[in-house]
XYZ file of C-alpha atoms in Angstrom:
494
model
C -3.217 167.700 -50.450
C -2.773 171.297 -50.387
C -3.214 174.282 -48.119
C -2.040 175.773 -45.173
C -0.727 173.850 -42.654
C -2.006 174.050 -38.378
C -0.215 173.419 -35.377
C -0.914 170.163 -33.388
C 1.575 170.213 -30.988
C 5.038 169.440 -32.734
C 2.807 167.930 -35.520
C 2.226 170.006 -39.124
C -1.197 168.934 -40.480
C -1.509 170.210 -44.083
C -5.184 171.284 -44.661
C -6.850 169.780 -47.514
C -8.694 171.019 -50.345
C -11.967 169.362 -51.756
C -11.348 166.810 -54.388
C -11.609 168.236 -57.876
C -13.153 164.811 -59.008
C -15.963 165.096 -61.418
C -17.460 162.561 -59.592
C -17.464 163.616 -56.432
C -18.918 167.095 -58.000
C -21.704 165.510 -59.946
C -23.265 163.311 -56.864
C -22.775 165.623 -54.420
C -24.685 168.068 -56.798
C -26.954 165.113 -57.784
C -27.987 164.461 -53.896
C -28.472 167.942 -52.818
C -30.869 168.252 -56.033
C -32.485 165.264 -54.710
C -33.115 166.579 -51.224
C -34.702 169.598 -53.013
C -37.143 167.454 -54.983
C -37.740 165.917 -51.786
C -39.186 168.808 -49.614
C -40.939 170.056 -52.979
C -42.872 166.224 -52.991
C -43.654 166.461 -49.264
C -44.841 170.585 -49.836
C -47.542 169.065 -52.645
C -48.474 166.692 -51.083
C -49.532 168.382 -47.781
C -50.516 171.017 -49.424
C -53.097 169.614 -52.477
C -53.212 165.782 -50.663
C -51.509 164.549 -53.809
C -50.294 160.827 -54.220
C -47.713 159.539 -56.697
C -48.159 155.970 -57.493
C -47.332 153.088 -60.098
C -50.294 151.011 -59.366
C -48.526 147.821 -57.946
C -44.911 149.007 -58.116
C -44.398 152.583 -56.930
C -46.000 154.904 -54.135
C -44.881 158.027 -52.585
C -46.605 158.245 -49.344
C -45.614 159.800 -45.876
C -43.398 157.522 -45.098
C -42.090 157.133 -48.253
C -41.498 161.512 -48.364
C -40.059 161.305 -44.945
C -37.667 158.813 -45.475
C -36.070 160.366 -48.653
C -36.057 164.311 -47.331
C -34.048 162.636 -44.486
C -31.712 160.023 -46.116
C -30.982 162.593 -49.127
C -30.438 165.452 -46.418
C -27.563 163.135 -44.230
C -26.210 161.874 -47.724
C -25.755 165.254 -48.718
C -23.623 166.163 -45.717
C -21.544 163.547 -45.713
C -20.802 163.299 -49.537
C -20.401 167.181 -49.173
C -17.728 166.435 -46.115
C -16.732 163.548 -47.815
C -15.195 165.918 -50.701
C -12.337 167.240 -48.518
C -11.955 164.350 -46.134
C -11.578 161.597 -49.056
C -9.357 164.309 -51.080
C -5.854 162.053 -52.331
C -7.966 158.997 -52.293
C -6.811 156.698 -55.254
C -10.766 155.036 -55.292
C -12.387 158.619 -54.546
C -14.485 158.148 -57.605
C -15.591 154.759 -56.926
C -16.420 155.911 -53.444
C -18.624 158.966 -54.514
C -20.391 156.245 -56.817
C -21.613 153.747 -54.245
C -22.602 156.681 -51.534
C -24.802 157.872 -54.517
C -25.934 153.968 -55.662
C -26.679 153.254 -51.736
C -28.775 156.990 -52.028
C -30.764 155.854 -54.572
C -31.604 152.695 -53.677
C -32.661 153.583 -50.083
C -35.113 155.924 -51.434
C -36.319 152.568 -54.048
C -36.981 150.516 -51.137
C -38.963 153.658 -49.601
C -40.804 153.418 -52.589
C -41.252 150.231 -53.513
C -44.486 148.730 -53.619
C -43.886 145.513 -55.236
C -42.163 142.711 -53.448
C -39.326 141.398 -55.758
C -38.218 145.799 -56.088
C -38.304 146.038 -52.400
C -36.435 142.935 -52.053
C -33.931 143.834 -54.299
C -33.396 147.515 -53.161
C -32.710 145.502 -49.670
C -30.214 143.691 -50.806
C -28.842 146.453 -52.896
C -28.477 148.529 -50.389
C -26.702 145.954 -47.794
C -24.109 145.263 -50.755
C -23.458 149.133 -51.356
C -23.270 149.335 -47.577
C -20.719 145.995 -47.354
C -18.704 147.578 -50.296
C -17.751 151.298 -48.222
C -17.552 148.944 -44.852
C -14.494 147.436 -47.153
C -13.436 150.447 -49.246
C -9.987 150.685 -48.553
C -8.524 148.108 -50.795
C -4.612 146.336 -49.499
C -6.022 146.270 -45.954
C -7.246 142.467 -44.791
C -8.976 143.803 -41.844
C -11.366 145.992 -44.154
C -11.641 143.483 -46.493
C -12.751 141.042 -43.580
C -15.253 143.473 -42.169
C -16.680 144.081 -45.769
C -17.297 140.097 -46.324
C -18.332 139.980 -43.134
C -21.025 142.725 -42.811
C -22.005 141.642 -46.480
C -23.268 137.967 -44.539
C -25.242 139.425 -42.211
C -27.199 141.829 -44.919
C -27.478 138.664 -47.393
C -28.657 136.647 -44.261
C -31.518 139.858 -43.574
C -32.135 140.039 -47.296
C -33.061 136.133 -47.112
C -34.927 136.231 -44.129
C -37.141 139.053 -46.169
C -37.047 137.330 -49.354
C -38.904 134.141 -47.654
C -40.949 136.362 -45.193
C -42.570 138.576 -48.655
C -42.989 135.274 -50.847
C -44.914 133.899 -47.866
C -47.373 136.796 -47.540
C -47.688 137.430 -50.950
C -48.667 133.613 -51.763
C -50.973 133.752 -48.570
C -52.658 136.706 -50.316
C -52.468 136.527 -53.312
C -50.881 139.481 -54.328
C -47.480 141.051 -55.229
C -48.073 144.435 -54.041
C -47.241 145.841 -50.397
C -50.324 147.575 -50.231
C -52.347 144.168 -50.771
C -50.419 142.337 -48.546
C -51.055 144.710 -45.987
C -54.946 145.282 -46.823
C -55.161 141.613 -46.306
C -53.186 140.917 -43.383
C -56.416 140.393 -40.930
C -57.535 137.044 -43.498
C -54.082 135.653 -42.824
C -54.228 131.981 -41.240
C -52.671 131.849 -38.369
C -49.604 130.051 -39.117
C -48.577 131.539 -41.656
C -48.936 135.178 -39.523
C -46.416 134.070 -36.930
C -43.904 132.875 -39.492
C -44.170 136.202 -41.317
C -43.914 138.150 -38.037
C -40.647 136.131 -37.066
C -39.158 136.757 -40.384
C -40.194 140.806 -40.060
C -38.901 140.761 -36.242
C -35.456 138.446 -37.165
C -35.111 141.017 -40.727
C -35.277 144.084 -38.750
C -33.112 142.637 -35.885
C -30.090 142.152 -38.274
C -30.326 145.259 -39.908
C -30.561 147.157 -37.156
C -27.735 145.502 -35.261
C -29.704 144.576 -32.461
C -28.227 141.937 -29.878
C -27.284 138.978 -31.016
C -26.904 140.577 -34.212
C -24.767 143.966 -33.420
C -21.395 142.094 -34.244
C -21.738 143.344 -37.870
C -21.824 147.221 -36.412
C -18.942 146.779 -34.078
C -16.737 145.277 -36.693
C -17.410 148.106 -39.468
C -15.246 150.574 -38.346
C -12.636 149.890 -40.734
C -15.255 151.851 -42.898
C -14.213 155.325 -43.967
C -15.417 157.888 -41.290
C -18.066 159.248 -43.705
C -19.351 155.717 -44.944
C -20.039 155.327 -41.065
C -22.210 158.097 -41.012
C -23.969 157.571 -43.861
C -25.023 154.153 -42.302
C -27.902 156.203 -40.422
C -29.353 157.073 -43.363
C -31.682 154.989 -43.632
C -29.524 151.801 -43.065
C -29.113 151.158 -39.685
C -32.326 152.004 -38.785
C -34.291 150.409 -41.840
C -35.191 147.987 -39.460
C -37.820 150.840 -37.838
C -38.956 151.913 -41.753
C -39.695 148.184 -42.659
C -41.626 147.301 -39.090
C -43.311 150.436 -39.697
C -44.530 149.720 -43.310
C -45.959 146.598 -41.755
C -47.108 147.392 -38.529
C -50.655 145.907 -39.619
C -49.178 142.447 -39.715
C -48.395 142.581 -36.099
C -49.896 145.389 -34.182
C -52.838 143.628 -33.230
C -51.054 140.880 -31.682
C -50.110 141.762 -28.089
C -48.090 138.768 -27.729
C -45.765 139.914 -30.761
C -45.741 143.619 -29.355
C -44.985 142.650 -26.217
C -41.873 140.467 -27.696
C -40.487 143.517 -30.144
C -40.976 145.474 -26.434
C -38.447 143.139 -24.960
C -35.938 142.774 -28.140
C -35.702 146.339 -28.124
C -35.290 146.992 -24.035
C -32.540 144.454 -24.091
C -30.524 145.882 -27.147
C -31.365 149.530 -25.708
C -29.885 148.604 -22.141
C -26.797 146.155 -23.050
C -26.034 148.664 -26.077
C -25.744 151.410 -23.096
C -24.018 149.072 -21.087
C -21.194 148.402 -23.970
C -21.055 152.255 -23.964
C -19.448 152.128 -20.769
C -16.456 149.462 -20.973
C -15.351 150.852 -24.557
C -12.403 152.947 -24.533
C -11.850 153.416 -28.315
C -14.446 156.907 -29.769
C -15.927 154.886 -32.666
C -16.809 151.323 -31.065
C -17.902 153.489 -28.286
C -20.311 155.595 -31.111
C -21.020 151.808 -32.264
C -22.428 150.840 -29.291
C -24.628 153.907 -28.381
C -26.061 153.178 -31.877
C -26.934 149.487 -30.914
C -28.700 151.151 -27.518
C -30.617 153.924 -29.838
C -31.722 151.200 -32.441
C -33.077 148.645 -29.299
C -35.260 151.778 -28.295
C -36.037 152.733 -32.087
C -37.564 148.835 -31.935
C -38.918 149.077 -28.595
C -41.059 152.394 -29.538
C -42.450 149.996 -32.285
C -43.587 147.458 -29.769
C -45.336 150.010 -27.704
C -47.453 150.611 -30.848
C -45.630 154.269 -31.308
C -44.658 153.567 -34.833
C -44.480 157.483 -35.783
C -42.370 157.941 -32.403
C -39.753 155.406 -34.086
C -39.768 157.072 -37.070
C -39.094 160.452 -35.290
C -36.142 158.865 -33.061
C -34.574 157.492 -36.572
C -34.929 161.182 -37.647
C -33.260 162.898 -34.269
C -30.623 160.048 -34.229
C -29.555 160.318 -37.806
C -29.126 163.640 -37.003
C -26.939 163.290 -33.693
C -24.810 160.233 -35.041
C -23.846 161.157 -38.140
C -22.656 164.334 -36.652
C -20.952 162.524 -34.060
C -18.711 160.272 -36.321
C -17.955 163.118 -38.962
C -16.320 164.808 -35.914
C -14.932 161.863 -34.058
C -11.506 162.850 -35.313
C -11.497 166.065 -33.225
C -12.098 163.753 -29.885
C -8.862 162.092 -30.258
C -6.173 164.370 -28.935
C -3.260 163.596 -26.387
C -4.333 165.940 -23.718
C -4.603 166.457 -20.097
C -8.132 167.043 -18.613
C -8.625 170.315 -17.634
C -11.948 170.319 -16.079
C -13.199 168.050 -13.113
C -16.322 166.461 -12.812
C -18.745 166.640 -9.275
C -19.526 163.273 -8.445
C -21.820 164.273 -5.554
C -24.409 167.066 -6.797
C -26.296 167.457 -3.078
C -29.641 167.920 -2.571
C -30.018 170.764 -4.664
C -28.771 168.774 -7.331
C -31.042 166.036 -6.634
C -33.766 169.055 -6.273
C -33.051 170.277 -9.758
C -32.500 166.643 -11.371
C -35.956 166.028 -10.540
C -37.857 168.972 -11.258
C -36.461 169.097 -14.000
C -37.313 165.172 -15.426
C -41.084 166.077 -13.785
C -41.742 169.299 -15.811
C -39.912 167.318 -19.030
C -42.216 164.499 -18.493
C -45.635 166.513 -18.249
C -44.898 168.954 -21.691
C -44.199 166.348 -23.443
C -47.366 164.848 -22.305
C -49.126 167.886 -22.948
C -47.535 168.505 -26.659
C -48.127 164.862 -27.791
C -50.755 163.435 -25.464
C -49.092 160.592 -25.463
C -49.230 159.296 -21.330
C -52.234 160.982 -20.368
C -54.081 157.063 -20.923
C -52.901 154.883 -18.975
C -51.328 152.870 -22.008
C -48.269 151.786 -23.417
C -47.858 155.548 -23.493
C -47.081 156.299 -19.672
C -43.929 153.375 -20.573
C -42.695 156.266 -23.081
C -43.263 158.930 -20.613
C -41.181 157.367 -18.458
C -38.267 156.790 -20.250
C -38.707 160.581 -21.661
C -38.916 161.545 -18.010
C -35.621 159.204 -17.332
C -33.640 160.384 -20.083
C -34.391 164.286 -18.938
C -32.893 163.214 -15.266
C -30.054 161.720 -17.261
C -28.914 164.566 -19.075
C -29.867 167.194 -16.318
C -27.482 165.636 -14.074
C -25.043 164.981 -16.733
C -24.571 168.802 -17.159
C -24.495 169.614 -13.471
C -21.612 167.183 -12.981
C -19.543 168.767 -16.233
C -20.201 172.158 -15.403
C -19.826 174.614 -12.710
C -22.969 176.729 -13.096
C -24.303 179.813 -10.731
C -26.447 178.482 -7.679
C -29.448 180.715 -8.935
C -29.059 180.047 -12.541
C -29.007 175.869 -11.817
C -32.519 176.726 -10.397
C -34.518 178.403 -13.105
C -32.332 178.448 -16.141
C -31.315 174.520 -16.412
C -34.428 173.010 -16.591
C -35.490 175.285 -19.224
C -32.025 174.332 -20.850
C -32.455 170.238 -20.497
C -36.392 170.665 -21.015
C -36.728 172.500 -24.162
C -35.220 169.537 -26.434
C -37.940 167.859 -24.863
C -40.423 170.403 -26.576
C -38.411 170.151 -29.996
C -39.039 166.057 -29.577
C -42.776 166.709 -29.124
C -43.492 168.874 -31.622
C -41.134 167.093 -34.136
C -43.358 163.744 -33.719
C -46.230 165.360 -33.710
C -45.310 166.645 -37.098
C -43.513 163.221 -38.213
C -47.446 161.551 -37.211
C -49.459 164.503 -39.349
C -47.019 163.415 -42.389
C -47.655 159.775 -41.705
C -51.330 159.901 -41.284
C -51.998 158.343 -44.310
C -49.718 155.304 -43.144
C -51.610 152.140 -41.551
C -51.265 152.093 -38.077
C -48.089 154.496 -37.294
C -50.012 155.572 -33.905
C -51.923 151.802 -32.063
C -50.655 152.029 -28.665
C -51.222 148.872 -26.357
C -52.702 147.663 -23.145
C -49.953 148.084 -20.297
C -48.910 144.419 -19.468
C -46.924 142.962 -16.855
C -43.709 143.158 -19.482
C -44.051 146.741 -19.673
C -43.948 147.020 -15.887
C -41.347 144.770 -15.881
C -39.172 146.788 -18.139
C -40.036 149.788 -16.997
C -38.453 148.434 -13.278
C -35.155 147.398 -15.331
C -35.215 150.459 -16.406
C -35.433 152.575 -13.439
C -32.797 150.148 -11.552
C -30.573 150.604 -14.587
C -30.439 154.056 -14.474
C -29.790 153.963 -10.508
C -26.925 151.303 -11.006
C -24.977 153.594 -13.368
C -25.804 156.707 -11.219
C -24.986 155.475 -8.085
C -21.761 153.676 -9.822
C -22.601 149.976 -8.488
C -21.944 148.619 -12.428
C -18.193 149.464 -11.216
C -18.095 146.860 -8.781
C -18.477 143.627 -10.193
C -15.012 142.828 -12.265
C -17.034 140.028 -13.620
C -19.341 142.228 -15.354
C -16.351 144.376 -16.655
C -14.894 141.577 -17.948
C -17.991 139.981 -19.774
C -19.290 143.604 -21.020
C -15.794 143.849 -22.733
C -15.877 140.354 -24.791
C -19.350 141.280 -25.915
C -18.419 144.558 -27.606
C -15.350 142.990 -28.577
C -15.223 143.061 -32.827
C -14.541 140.062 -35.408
C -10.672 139.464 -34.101
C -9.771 139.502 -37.915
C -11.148 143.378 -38.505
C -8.484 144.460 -35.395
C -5.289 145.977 -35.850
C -2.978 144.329 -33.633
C 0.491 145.525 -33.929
C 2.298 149.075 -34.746
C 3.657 147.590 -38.139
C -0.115 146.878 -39.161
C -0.812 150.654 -38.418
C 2.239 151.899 -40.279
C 1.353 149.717 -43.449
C -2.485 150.671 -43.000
């Protein structure tokens, strides 16, 4: 490593130059060319309605051009940053290769239209993953978290293996596109066991709870491998119930069950958040939350919503772990944070979630029925109050400008969201069912009430109070004991 060096207290930090690897040239090169190709297939095919197919094997579709301008956009960042970071690694070329491999075959199971190629690009893409969860060879707690994230995708790639061969001897056919054409002729037990093995599939690879072990364990991973996990990995659970959705969304039972799977990973994933002192578990957590409400915007029929949050979270999380080494520094606070905002906080808070609530009905039109829609109206609505009162307690702001200028501040994302989905649901419109939102249900109500008194619990601070829910918060987001570092000599060898 070369450079010039900074100051970090008594600390000299040489600055590093980008690896000189021909490798690490020619796929960062190769993804950013692939990104390009990307926007040019989604500009034909909004533009002339053109279709690429392999009858039976291949078709680039929406969600198929969606998927790979994302995934090839976040891979190109991260092999980009990866250039400097990974700079002095002895296995830098080996790494560049499998961020590439795991590129490709993400945007093959995009693609795929047959069910043994998007089988295999499922599995391929868990064992690329498995392989930079355990890069960094000598070090038994990597090595552990590699073999044991590489279970739990041969355990998803099983469960999708027996799930496809299922549908596609109930049907007949190979292809996705006839399974899916034919899913309303499917006896019904043979529909349930395909929708458990869909649900269970997506579950694992999405690290929903019971399943989020794998996630909180893979932090041994190199900090860029980490991101590139929300490239279409982590949250292939959303792509796969979206390619789907016709097996299911007619079924309010099942919809009302993937509502439920994904309010109880959304709320214990937040829940984790708080107890976890270390910046990456912590990031690991937050990412279990965000993929329970990925799922849950499936089981509200929103499928083009889910596909958005993937988008918007990729986005967010990947930057949030490529700069998670500037978070740890040995430093005193400076700042204090108001714990009791008054009423013109509350004032503000409010008006604020209220205006958030109504543009985003009036940019999507999603809540104005009184649907499954008004449940994602209210969690936009909760999430503005969230984050409005988040900045008032971090920040000492004018009296006059908290009024009028921080609602425009907290609401405008809001506006970006809206329009973003809407364009995310005019891309997918050729996609079966991306947009079948469902009768409001007692489970949606009751949800809805868990969600509201979760929000109030954290707010008002009464999660603080029980040690006993400390205590069991903490063992859950505890990792695999063998992927820990334990003792000072482990960190010096490491």
């Amino acid at each position: 490593m070369t450079g010039q060096s900074h100051s970090n207290g008594s600390v000299q930090l040489p600055e590093t130059t980008p690896s000189s690897s021909v490798v690490s040239r020619a796929t960062t090169a190769g993804v950013w060319a692939l990104f390009l190709l990307s926007l040019t297939t989604i500009a034909v095919s909004v533009w002339d309605g053109y279709e690429w197919y392999l009858s039976g094997y291949v078709v680039v579709d929406g969600l198929t051009t969606v998927v790979w301008a994302v995934v090839t956009f976040f891979s190109g960042i991260v092999h980009s940053y990866s250039r400097r970071y990974m700079a002095g690694d002895a296995r830098i070329d080996r790494f560049f290769g499998r961020m590439f491999a795991f590129t490709l075959v993400v945007m093959v199971m995009a693609a795929a239209d047959h069910v043994v190629l998007f089988a295999a690009a499922w599995l391929g893409m868990g064992l690329a993953m498995a392989s930079l969860i355990g890069h960094v060879r000598g070090w038994e707690q990597a090595r552990v978290a590699g073999s044991l994230a590489r279970r739990y995708f041969v355990a998803s790639s099983g469960l999708l293996v027996g799930t496809l061969a299922l549908l596609a001897w109930a049907t007949g056919t190979s292809s996705l596109s006839g399974i899916i054409a034919q899913t309303g002729s499917l006896p019904s037990e043979f529909a349930w066991l395909a929708i458990g093995g869909l649900f269970l599939t997506a579950m694992v690879q999405s690290a929903l709870f019971p399943f989020h072990n794998w996630l909180l364990s893979s932090m041994t991973a190199p900090t860029p491998a980490s991101a590139l996990m929300h490239a279409g990995f982590v949250n292939a659970g959303g792509i796969l119930l979206t390619r789907f959705a016709p097996v299911f969304a007619d079924v309010s039972f099942a919809m009302s069950l993937l509502v439920v799977v994904g309010a109880t990973s959304a709320l214990l994933g937040q829940a984790l958040l708080l107890v976890r002192p270390d910046t990456k578990r912590k990031l690991g957590a937050s990412t279990v939350a965000q993929m329970g409400f990925m799922i849950l915007q499936c089981g509200l029929g929103f499928f083009a919503a889910a596909i958005t949050h993937l988008v918007l979270h990729g986005f967010y999380k990947a930057y949030l772990f490529l700069s998670s080494g500037a978070t740890v520094e040995q430093t005193a606070p400076t700042g204090t944070v108001r714990t009791d905002l008054g009423l013109r906080g509350l004032v503000v808070s409010l008006g604020a979630a209220l205006v958030g609530g109504a543009l985003f009905v009036a940019i999507t039109g999603k809540g104005a029925k009184l649907d499954s829609g008004a449940f994602l109206v209210l969690v936009v609505v909760l999430t503005t109050l969230h984050a409005t009162r988040d900045v008032l307690k971090r920040s000492q702001l004018p009296s006059r400008f908290e009024l009028v200028g921080l609602p425009l501040i907290v609401v405008v994302p809001i506006a970006v969201y809206g329009f973003l989905f809407n364009t995310v649901a005019a891309l997918l419109a050729d996609v079966p069912m991306t947009h079948a939102p469902t009768e409001l249900t007692v489970v949606h109500l009751a949800i809805g009430a868990l969600f509201v008194g979760s929000y109030l619990a954290v707010e008002l601070g009464w999660h603080r109070s029980s040690k006993r829910l400390y205590v069991a918060l903490l063992n859950l987001s505890q990792p695999a004991p063998e992927t820990v570092l334990t003792s000072k000599e482990d960190y010096d060898d490491a």
